[in-house]
C-alpha atoms as one frame of an Amber mdcrd trajectory, in Angstrom:
protein
 -34.637 -20.773  -5.682 -31.757 -21.392  -7.790 -30.791 -25.359  -7.425 -27.608
 -25.854  -5.815 -25.328 -28.167  -8.138 -23.265 -29.576  -4.660 -26.265 -31.399
  -2.664 -24.730 -31.360   0.485 -22.567 -27.969   0.380 -23.364 -25.865   3.133
 -23.841 -21.787   3.476 -20.715 -20.664   5.817 -22.339 -17.681   7.149 -19.499
 -16.415   9.971 -16.963 -16.290   7.490 -19.052 -13.018   6.007 -17.864 -12.689
   9.724 -14.570 -13.413   8.700 -14.499 -11.606   5.907 -15.890  -8.046   6.787
 -13.109  -8.070   9.314 -10.048  -8.337   6.943 -12.055  -6.101   4.311 -12.263
  -2.873   7.264  -8.833  -4.644   8.229  -7.018  -3.751   4.461  -9.435  -0.203
   4.231  -8.308   1.402   7.364  -4.824   0.102   7.155  -4.737   2.900   4.201
  -7.268   5.546   4.976  -5.555   6.022   8.989  -2.151   3.830   9.125  -1.179
   4.885  12.394  -4.321   3.505  13.456  -4.572   0.617  12.737  -0.722  -0.458
  11.362  -1.582  -4.081  10.997  -4.990  -3.619   8.598  -2.694  -5.029   5.713
  -3.058  -8.791   7.038  -6.680  -9.033   5.850  -4.354  -9.933   2.888  -3.947
 -13.032   3.708  -6.910 -13.711   5.993  -9.219 -13.157   2.753  -6.663 -15.313
   1.250  -6.665 -18.513   3.287 -10.343 -17.229   3.694 -10.358 -18.450  -0.319
  -8.280 -21.364  -0.740 -10.135 -23.046   1.984 -13.717 -22.365   0.708 -12.501
 -23.280  -3.020 -10.642 -25.983  -1.899 -14.229 -27.681   0.223 -16.091 -27.049
  -2.953 -13.562 -28.836  -5.098 -12.926 -32.255  -2.810 -17.013 -31.607  -2.713
 -17.679 -32.221  -6.019 -14.991 -35.088  -6.939 -17.804 -37.391  -3.775 -20.151
 -36.482  -5.466 -19.002 -37.283  -9.572 -15.845 -38.666  -8.940 -14.337 -36.062
 -10.843 -13.485 -32.539 -11.809 -15.332 -30.305 -14.783 -12.722 -28.206 -14.622
 -14.313 -25.649 -17.570 -16.843 -25.187 -15.528 -14.684 -24.534 -12.181 -12.827
 -21.730 -14.897 -15.604 -20.115 -15.947 -17.681 -20.296 -11.999 -15.447 -18.202
 -10.913 -14.636 -15.637 -14.082 -18.255 -14.899 -14.102 -17.726 -14.458 -10.199
 -15.472 -11.784 -10.468 -14.654 -10.834 -13.621 -17.706  -8.738 -13.901 -17.116
  -6.927 -11.406 -13.181  -6.600 -12.195 -13.793  -5.846 -15.763 -16.283  -2.708
 -13.781 -14.141  -1.298 -12.021 -10.813  -0.827 -14.469 -13.262   0.667 -17.610
 -15.562   3.301 -15.022 -11.758   3.938 -13.405  -9.895   4.260 -16.197 -12.691
   6.662 -18.542 -12.466   8.510 -14.360  -8.754   8.988 -15.692  -9.576  10.312
 -19.040 -11.679  12.520 -18.307 -10.730  13.835 -15.178  -7.685  13.060 -14.272
  -4.635  12.472 -17.794  -2.276  11.868 -15.258  -2.945   8.578 -14.108  -2.793
   7.615 -17.911   1.165   6.552 -17.511   0.789   3.385 -17.732  -2.506   2.588
 -17.088  -3.043  -0.198 -20.356   0.318  -1.810 -18.850  -1.667  -1.902 -15.232
  -5.377  -2.342 -16.979  -3.978  -5.873 -19.840  -1.978  -7.470 -16.745  -5.430
  -6.673 -13.993  -7.399  -8.642 -16.548  -5.094 -11.566 -17.498  -4.960 -11.540
 -13.543  -0.335 -10.895 -13.843  -0.672  -7.606 -12.026   1.339  -8.669  -9.544
   4.287  -8.916 -11.618   3.882  -6.525 -14.044   3.894  -4.281 -10.353   7.198
  -5.909  -9.807   8.883  -5.957 -13.536   8.166  -1.544 -13.717   9.980  -1.747
  -9.927   6.452  -0.072  -8.317   6.333  -0.524  -4.298   2.501  -0.954  -1.819
   4.723   0.656   0.114   4.686   4.049  -1.125   2.486   6.162   0.206   3.334
   9.269  -1.852   4.767   8.542  -5.150   3.123   5.669  -6.123  -1.093   7.185
  -7.136  -2.391   4.039  -8.727  -6.293   2.797  -8.701  -5.212  -0.356  -9.368
  -1.920  -0.972  -7.309  -3.795  -3.306  -4.704  -5.458  -5.453  -7.983  -2.016
  -8.324  -7.262  -3.574  -9.182  -4.827  -6.516 -11.205  -7.495  -3.942 -11.349
  -9.063  -2.410 -13.939  -6.636  -6.197 -15.446  -6.500  -5.843 -15.985 -10.333
  -3.641 -17.036 -11.102  -3.821 -20.066  -8.131  -7.877 -20.723  -9.306  -5.857
 -21.105 -12.308  -3.553 -24.310 -11.267  -5.335 -25.162  -7.771  -7.771 -27.339
 -10.011  -4.853 -29.197 -12.004  -3.356 -29.988  -9.391  -6.381 -31.853  -6.993
  -7.223 -33.780  -9.366  -2.822 -34.910 -10.376  -3.241 -34.820  -5.969  -6.181
 -37.521  -5.729  -4.887 -39.139  -8.145  -1.654 -40.227  -7.365  -1.495 -39.327
  -3.335  -4.928 -40.370  -2.286  -4.482 -39.701   0.692  -5.846 -36.650   2.677
  -3.163 -37.679   5.635  -0.381 -37.061   2.657  -2.082 -34.636   1.130  -2.066
 -32.219   3.647   0.920 -32.908   4.384   3.001 -32.093   1.345   0.276 -28.311
   1.247   1.831 -27.515   3.899   5.921 -27.999   3.467   4.849 -26.313   0.380
   2.972 -23.503   2.465   6.674 -23.508   4.773   8.554 -22.612   1.099   6.292
 -19.623   0.223   6.327 -18.314   4.185  10.577 -19.599   3.506  10.990 -17.991
   0.569   9.605 -14.499   2.106  12.118 -14.197   5.049  14.708 -15.307   2.410
  13.802 -12.583  -0.372  12.981 -10.512   2.657  16.369  -7.272   3.436  15.777
  -5.205   6.512  16.062  -2.057   5.155  15.057  -1.792   1.324  11.289  -2.386
  -0.017   9.900  -5.778   0.827   7.010  -4.233  -2.311   9.039  -7.969  -4.731
   8.256 -10.677  -1.621   4.827  -8.856  -0.830   4.146  -9.252  -4.402   5.181
 -12.563  -6.024   3.273 -15.830  -5.880   5.692 -17.495  -5.087   5.814 -15.805
  -1.579   2.826 -15.146  -0.878   1.144 -18.132  -2.102   1.430 -20.092   1.249
  -1.599 -17.977   2.778  -4.090 -19.834   0.145  -1.845 -23.251   0.310  -2.315
 -23.004   4.071  -6.288 -22.826   3.118  -6.115 -26.349  -0.011  -4.428 -28.038
   3.967  -7.428 -27.105   5.876  -9.435 -29.059   3.317  -8.214 -32.121   3.613
  -8.294 -32.703   7.056 -11.126 -29.936   7.746 -14.093 -30.516   5.129 -16.687
 -28.983   6.017 -19.658 -31.239   4.489 -18.130 -33.729   7.530 -18.773 -31.545
  10.441 -20.949 -33.275  13.383 -23.217 -31.015  14.894 -23.403 -32.554  18.168
 -20.040 -33.185  19.843 -19.418 -33.119  23.770 -19.517 -30.014  26.111 -15.527
 -30.695  26.493 -14.610 -30.870  22.556 -17.384 -27.429  21.781 -15.085 -25.296
  24.634 -11.958 -26.609  23.346 -12.870 -24.976  19.559 -15.106 -21.920  22.097
 -11.696 -21.214  22.914  -9.402 -21.533  20.031 -12.392 -19.416  17.641 -12.323
 -16.775  21.185  -7.895 -17.368  20.936  -7.311 -16.714  17.639  -9.789 -14.444
  17.166  -7.445 -12.367  19.244  -4.360 -12.222  18.088  -5.855 -11.219  14.446
  -6.672  -8.175  16.433  -3.612  -7.853  17.676  -1.716  -8.329  14.499  -4.074
  -5.839  13.491  -2.813  -3.498  16.417   0.746  -4.397  16.584   2.128  -6.368
  13.270   3.901  -2.796  11.424   4.030  -2.569   7.886   7.702  -1.471   8.794
   9.344  -4.011  11.301  11.391  -7.366   9.685   8.904  -9.837  11.651   6.156
 -10.008   8.792   8.470 -11.278   6.805  10.245 -13.464   8.747   6.954 -15.723
   9.652   5.153 -12.761  10.965   2.089 -13.018   8.591   2.555 -17.091   7.569
   1.263 -17.240  11.930  -0.518 -15.306  11.037  -2.079 -17.240   7.606  -1.839
 -20.158  10.403  -3.647 -18.673  13.215  -6.452 -17.857  10.528  -6.528 -20.955
   9.236  -7.762 -21.993  13.424 -10.897 -19.422  13.449 -11.935 -20.605   9.766
 -12.013 -24.455  10.962 -13.341 -23.298  14.403 -16.611 -21.332  12.409 -16.669
 -23.841   9.925 -17.464 -26.833  12.329 -21.471 -26.422  12.993 -21.157 -28.179
  16.676 -19.057 -24.334  17.622 -20.984 -21.295  18.888 -18.496 -18.855  16.852
 -20.621 -19.332  13.970 -23.190 -18.270  15.091 -21.595 -15.078  16.910 -20.262
 -14.313  13.691 -23.446 -14.011  11.952 -24.829 -10.367  11.650 -27.380  -8.216
   9.728 -24.535  -6.032   8.958 -21.291  -8.428   8.642 -23.545 -10.301   6.255
 -24.230  -7.374   4.422 -20.406  -6.276   4.660 -19.505 -10.026   3.996 -21.174
 -10.364   0.867 -19.826  -8.026  -1.112 -16.619  -7.404   0.645 -14.632  -8.492
  -3.244 -16.780  -5.237  -4.425 -15.589  -3.205  -1.157 -11.777  -4.584  -2.055
 -11.770  -3.587  -5.906 -13.641   0.115  -5.043 -11.278   1.015  -2.158  -8.511
   2.477  -4.049 -10.356   4.065  -6.556 -12.161   5.245  -4.405  -9.688   7.024
  -1.911  -6.797   7.814  -5.026  -9.688   9.459  -7.241 -11.726  11.348  -3.203
  -7.679  12.628  -2.452  -6.851  13.863  -5.124  -9.531  16.982  -5.584  -9.815
  17.084  -1.455  -7.467  18.495   1.086  -7.769  14.534   3.793  -5.342  16.833
   6.282  -7.798  18.570   7.472 -10.059  17.246   9.043  -8.806  13.797   8.645
 -12.170  11.613  10.541 -14.143  13.035   8.111 -12.939  13.096   4.870 -12.827
   8.554   6.240 -16.312   8.487   7.213 -17.302   9.821   3.545 -14.977   7.947
   2.412 -16.114   4.465   3.010 -19.251   5.330   2.379 -18.731   6.114  -0.579
 -16.931   2.657  -0.716 -19.995   1.342   0.284 -21.730   3.320  -1.834 -19.758
   1.756  -5.660 -19.799  -1.396  -3.834 -23.915  -1.899  -3.142 -24.096  -0.471
  -7.147 -21.374  -3.395  -7.950 -23.601  -6.028  -5.998 -27.018  -5.113  -7.323
 -26.325  -4.838 -10.450 -23.910  -5.743 -11.639 -22.163  -8.850  -9.339 -24.856
 -10.439  -8.597 -26.968 -10.302 -12.502 -23.932 -11.095 -14.398 -22.991 -14.150
 -11.324 -26.964 -15.358 -12.400 -26.847 -14.230 -16.269 -26.737 -17.226 -19.127
 -24.326 -15.519 -21.426 -25.326 -18.224 -24.533 -28.404 -15.837 -25.006 -25.947
 -12.669 -24.711 -25.681 -12.711 -28.448 -31.077 -12.374 -28.247 -30.772  -9.499
 -25.340 -28.421  -7.498 -27.324 -31.094  -7.629 -30.490 -33.605  -6.873 -27.350
 -31.894  -4.287 -26.937 -32.103  -2.658 -30.055 -35.763  -2.986 -30.508 -36.429
  -1.656 -26.941 -38.104   1.965 -27.178 -35.280   5.187 -27.184 -36.859   6.085
 -24.298 -36.523   3.482 -21.497 -33.924   1.840 -19.151 -32.453  -0.394 -20.558
 -31.222   2.129 -23.625 -30.429   4.994 -21.316 -28.289   2.514 -19.682 -26.865
   1.185 -22.567 -25.913   3.840 -24.378 -24.863   4.866 -21.150 -21.727   1.951
 -20.956 -21.004   2.348 -25.338 -20.115   5.253 -23.786 -17.722   5.166 -21.132
 -16.289   1.858 -22.521 -14.814   5.124 -25.235 -14.186   6.801 -23.338 -11.747
   4.647 -20.978 -10.732   2.342 -25.042  -9.603   6.098 -25.340  -8.132   6.559
 -22.551  -6.276   3.248 -22.777  -5.040   3.494 -26.574  -3.024   6.767 -26.257
  -1.938   5.463 -22.280   2.092   6.253 -22.339   4.032   3.986 -21.630   6.837
   4.952 -18.250   6.981   8.148 -20.038   7.321  11.502 -17.702   5.849  15.231
 -18.662   8.335  17.974 -19.062   7.403  19.380 -14.917   8.539  15.346 -13.798
  11.245  14.758 -15.785  13.424  17.861 -14.661  12.449  17.544 -10.637  14.423
  13.996 -11.351  17.554  15.817 -12.856  17.668  18.389 -10.346  17.259  15.315
  -7.930  19.733  13.466  -9.548  21.923  16.943  -9.616  20.944  17.116  -6.143
  21.831  13.801  -5.157  25.168  14.310  -6.423  25.839  17.382  -4.466  24.115
  15.810  -1.169  26.991  12.765  -1.636  30.280  15.094  -2.668  29.677  16.586
   1.310  30.194  14.136   3.556  33.633  13.267   4.650  35.342  10.817   2.095
  38.200   8.494   2.658  41.343   9.863   5.134  44.347   8.519   3.681  44.569
  10.401   1.097  44.792  13.700   3.379  47.993  14.410   3.831  49.454  13.985
   0.076  46.946  16.023  -0.496  47.190  19.008   3.110  48.412  21.813   0.092
  45.658  21.304  -2.323  43.684  20.767  -0.567  44.068  24.449   0.778  44.938
  25.692  -1.702  41.623  25.104  -3.287  40.252  26.376  -0.003  42.051  30.052
  -0.401  39.381  28.813  -4.234  36.806  28.823  -2.430  37.395  31.518  -0.082
  37.608  33.902  -3.124  34.328  32.711  -4.480  32.222  33.073  -1.382  33.767
  37.019  -0.802  32.756  37.065  -3.933  29.644  36.430  -3.455  28.033  37.328
  -0.679  25.788  40.393  -2.211  24.055  38.077  -4.289  23.621  35.516  -1.365
  22.774  37.998   0.819  20.133  38.966  -1.826  18.696  35.961  -2.569  18.156
  35.034   1.006  17.278  37.916   2.600  20.271  37.628   4.544  23.338  40.135
   6.272  26.264  40.543   5.219  27.564  39.137   8.447  25.001  36.185   8.823
  26.629  35.520   5.135  29.667  35.485   7.098  28.493  33.001  10.447  26.718
  31.176   7.389  30.781  30.299   6.051  31.963  29.033  10.065  28.848  27.416
  10.659  29.082  23.499  10.781  25.996  22.078   9.032  24.408  18.273   8.862
  21.007  17.887   6.794  19.534  14.638   7.081  15.705  14.695   5.911  13.568
  13.551   2.519  13.420  14.243  -1.585  12.007  17.988   0.000  15.271  19.045
   1.552  17.486  17.741  -1.400  15.901  18.968  -3.576  16.651  22.867  -2.010
  20.512  20.271  -1.241  21.852  23.413  -3.680  20.170  25.798  -2.062  21.482
  25.672   1.407  25.065  24.946  -0.429  24.976  28.853  -1.549  24.559  29.756
   2.788  26.466  26.800   4.291  29.408  25.199   1.674  30.569  23.170   4.829
  27.189  21.389   5.240  26.716  17.776   5.018  24.218  17.262   3.706  22.094
  13.156   3.535  18.720  13.001   2.259  16.744  10.104   0.111  13.245   9.801
  -2.268  11.091   8.535   0.896  13.001   8.622   3.453  10.337   8.411   6.871
  11.729   8.840  10.611  11.184   4.708  11.326  13.924   4.091   9.085  16.332
   7.190   9.274  18.480   5.807  12.670  21.144   4.180  11.491  21.545   6.692
   9.029  22.060   9.204  11.091  24.551   7.020  12.489  26.325   6.158   9.916
  27.283   9.879   9.466  27.811  10.170  13.093  30.932   7.154  13.004  31.707
   8.934   9.467  32.384  11.835  12.171  29.569  13.441   9.529  27.156  14.217
  12.533  28.127  18.143  12.591  27.146  20.838  15.613  23.996  21.620  14.366
  21.908  19.111  13.328  18.369  19.363  10.376  15.599  17.557  10.691  13.288
  17.076   7.414  11.001  14.729   7.939   7.598  13.392   8.161   6.728  14.160
   4.090   6.528  10.632   3.902   4.372   9.022   5.720   3.698   8.719   9.591
   6.183   9.255  12.090   6.167   9.017  16.659   6.946   9.665  19.460   9.496
   7.073  20.389  10.282   6.427  16.489  12.607  10.172  17.666  13.126   9.817
  20.943  15.621   7.074  18.887  16.907   9.561  16.923  17.127  12.533  19.286
  19.320   9.609  20.458  22.009   8.758  17.905  22.299  12.933  17.537  23.229
  13.702  21.556  23.901  16.841  22.846  23.697  19.038  19.118  21.054  21.777
  18.379  18.659  20.042  15.763  16.270  21.637  14.193  12.894  20.867  12.776
  11.681  21.579   9.991   7.981  20.945   9.756   6.003  19.835   6.578   3.262
  20.657   3.925   1.638  17.478   2.599  -1.266  18.214   2.044  -2.747  15.328
   0.153  -2.155  13.203   2.902  -3.738  12.559   6.311  -0.259  12.669   8.125
   0.226  16.535   7.791  -1.178  17.577  10.699  -0.272  15.185  13.168   3.487
  14.955  11.728   3.413  18.646  12.353   1.421  18.588  15.567   4.255  15.986
  16.581   7.334  18.074  16.409   5.101  20.920  17.935   5.527  18.270  21.401
   9.415  17.335  20.343   9.302  20.664  20.524   8.506  21.407  23.585   9.658
  18.131  25.019  13.776  19.487  23.999  15.086  21.826  24.618  17.698  21.719
  21.792  15.200  21.939  19.417  14.442  24.437  16.663  10.867  23.804  15.186
  11.714  25.319  12.035   7.678  26.619  10.778   7.488  25.799   7.046   4.251
  24.744   7.382   2.840  28.484   8.355   5.325  30.135   5.681   3.777  28.496
   3.434   0.587  26.758   4.075  -0.980  29.904   2.015   1.354  30.001  -0.799
   0.047  26.791  -2.966   2.722  28.639  -5.743   5.470  28.134  -4.288   5.457
  24.397  -4.797   4.982  21.726  -8.345   2.438  19.962  -9.196   2.410  17.908
  -5.943   1.541  20.772  -4.052   4.727  19.448  -1.722   7.788  19.635  -3.729
   8.912  23.417  -3.275   9.347  24.895  -6.905  12.731  27.378  -7.810  10.897
  30.194  -5.153   9.492  28.236  -2.996  12.954  26.163  -2.486  14.345  29.756
  -1.810  11.694  30.248   0.929  12.677  27.168   2.160  16.327  28.049   2.723
  15.985  31.196   3.367  13.659  29.986   6.321  15.765  27.384   7.674  19.023
  29.307   7.136  17.294  32.099   9.558  16.761  30.127  12.044  19.984  28.433
  12.247  22.207  32.275  12.433  20.109  33.052  15.183
């Protein structure tokens, strides 16, 4: 049996149960965000646990030895965390090099920043968004969490020693850490701007450290080895009630605290961290029942492998979903991905984490020399050769990986998007203060436009399959088109048919953040008689959000375009919602882009979502025919 480093330490089995709930939340948030929109809160739960356990062990070490061996602390942390992290980075990079070369871009920075535990700042510096479900595909996105923990492990033992030596009193240290946590949470609130991407404050060590500090502070007033097993029944009842209440609140937060709300950043995540501290405190108390209630074979199994489960989730999801259409048979693919994640974590736990955590690295050279003497057909030889090949492939991938590069197709698409953005902006009403001065010029311009379009009618009818009567009707039809990048890419096509159309579209736009934008269009008299809605490609939508949009639109005619996003789970759910809205609102006409385009993969770019030139013509033709019926 392995000798205990700290004599009086105790393994709190219920903590594995809390870890299990945390990691399940995170994974289901990524796999089924519409079912568990608050699952991202598993991250602060894990951070609080980490802060408490590490500080509790440091306090025990100080009490036993009257010192902290900082170097050995670093070595223990590296032996615990590094082998699996390196394995994920190497295996994933090798896979990308062989099978998914489009993900090589910037992978060198992602790998090295992860190894140095600064990945969160690297992602912030490169403008990468944690909340971009569609355009930010990377198997290493989630490693920002490891970076925050790694930075804490580097600094906290030194800070711990300073606090113990110069502050000394546990209650004062508790207050200092609590104030530090509050300042961090305030930094998150101050840095958050509603309607803007919150990635900076979500990734930043300064704005996320409060969860760890809350765990650190708890360890100074609630040391696990000084809690009594025999306590009065009244105290036990209070503890159990507090523990169950905190567990209930965390589950409710998973269900209702959507990351799209402002509340999580205005103190919600901080409150979840505080509630987690209560749950950890009760679970750690030997006199309470929660430790026993949270201990079972399933929780123990998953809790011990929670680190590997967290590490492997994104690589499995990114690689699997790139090869498989997950929009159909969503639950089947969810179960397959969960099975793959657990399998990878099990293999990692058995053959990487545990063996290398216990391995004496002083014997590394001896082991390498012994490897050469093994029979050529031995298991050790095969594993060594296979490992060398994987590392070699990964090294080649890292060495040839471009930095912030785009291929010809991506460059073309980006240029088109910018051109269409400019064209769309010009369709909106500008300041009317100079209208009277420019009336004559406007009239002359209008006459020139009409003359131009009259000579172009044949081209438009032939290109879009419209009749001459329809094209002339389109010239007199008021349209506002509002949507995401799929619509944005067709701006110029829409203008060919509806020259007076107002177009407001943007990359990454989602239904939930569109109400204020539509209201702004309405206030500026840019919301015309016919409104085209082209949303739903970038994330889940729900009926309440849609009802809010319809309230703004009022009694105008709405043309609702459904979506084709075969690589994302929300495709079918959103299309079902749009069908339901079509039945609910008589003034809605459903434009079935999915049914028309789904079998025509040649209409789309490599992402299978954004139409090519041919696809944009078909998209615009379908929309125009619906409007002009």
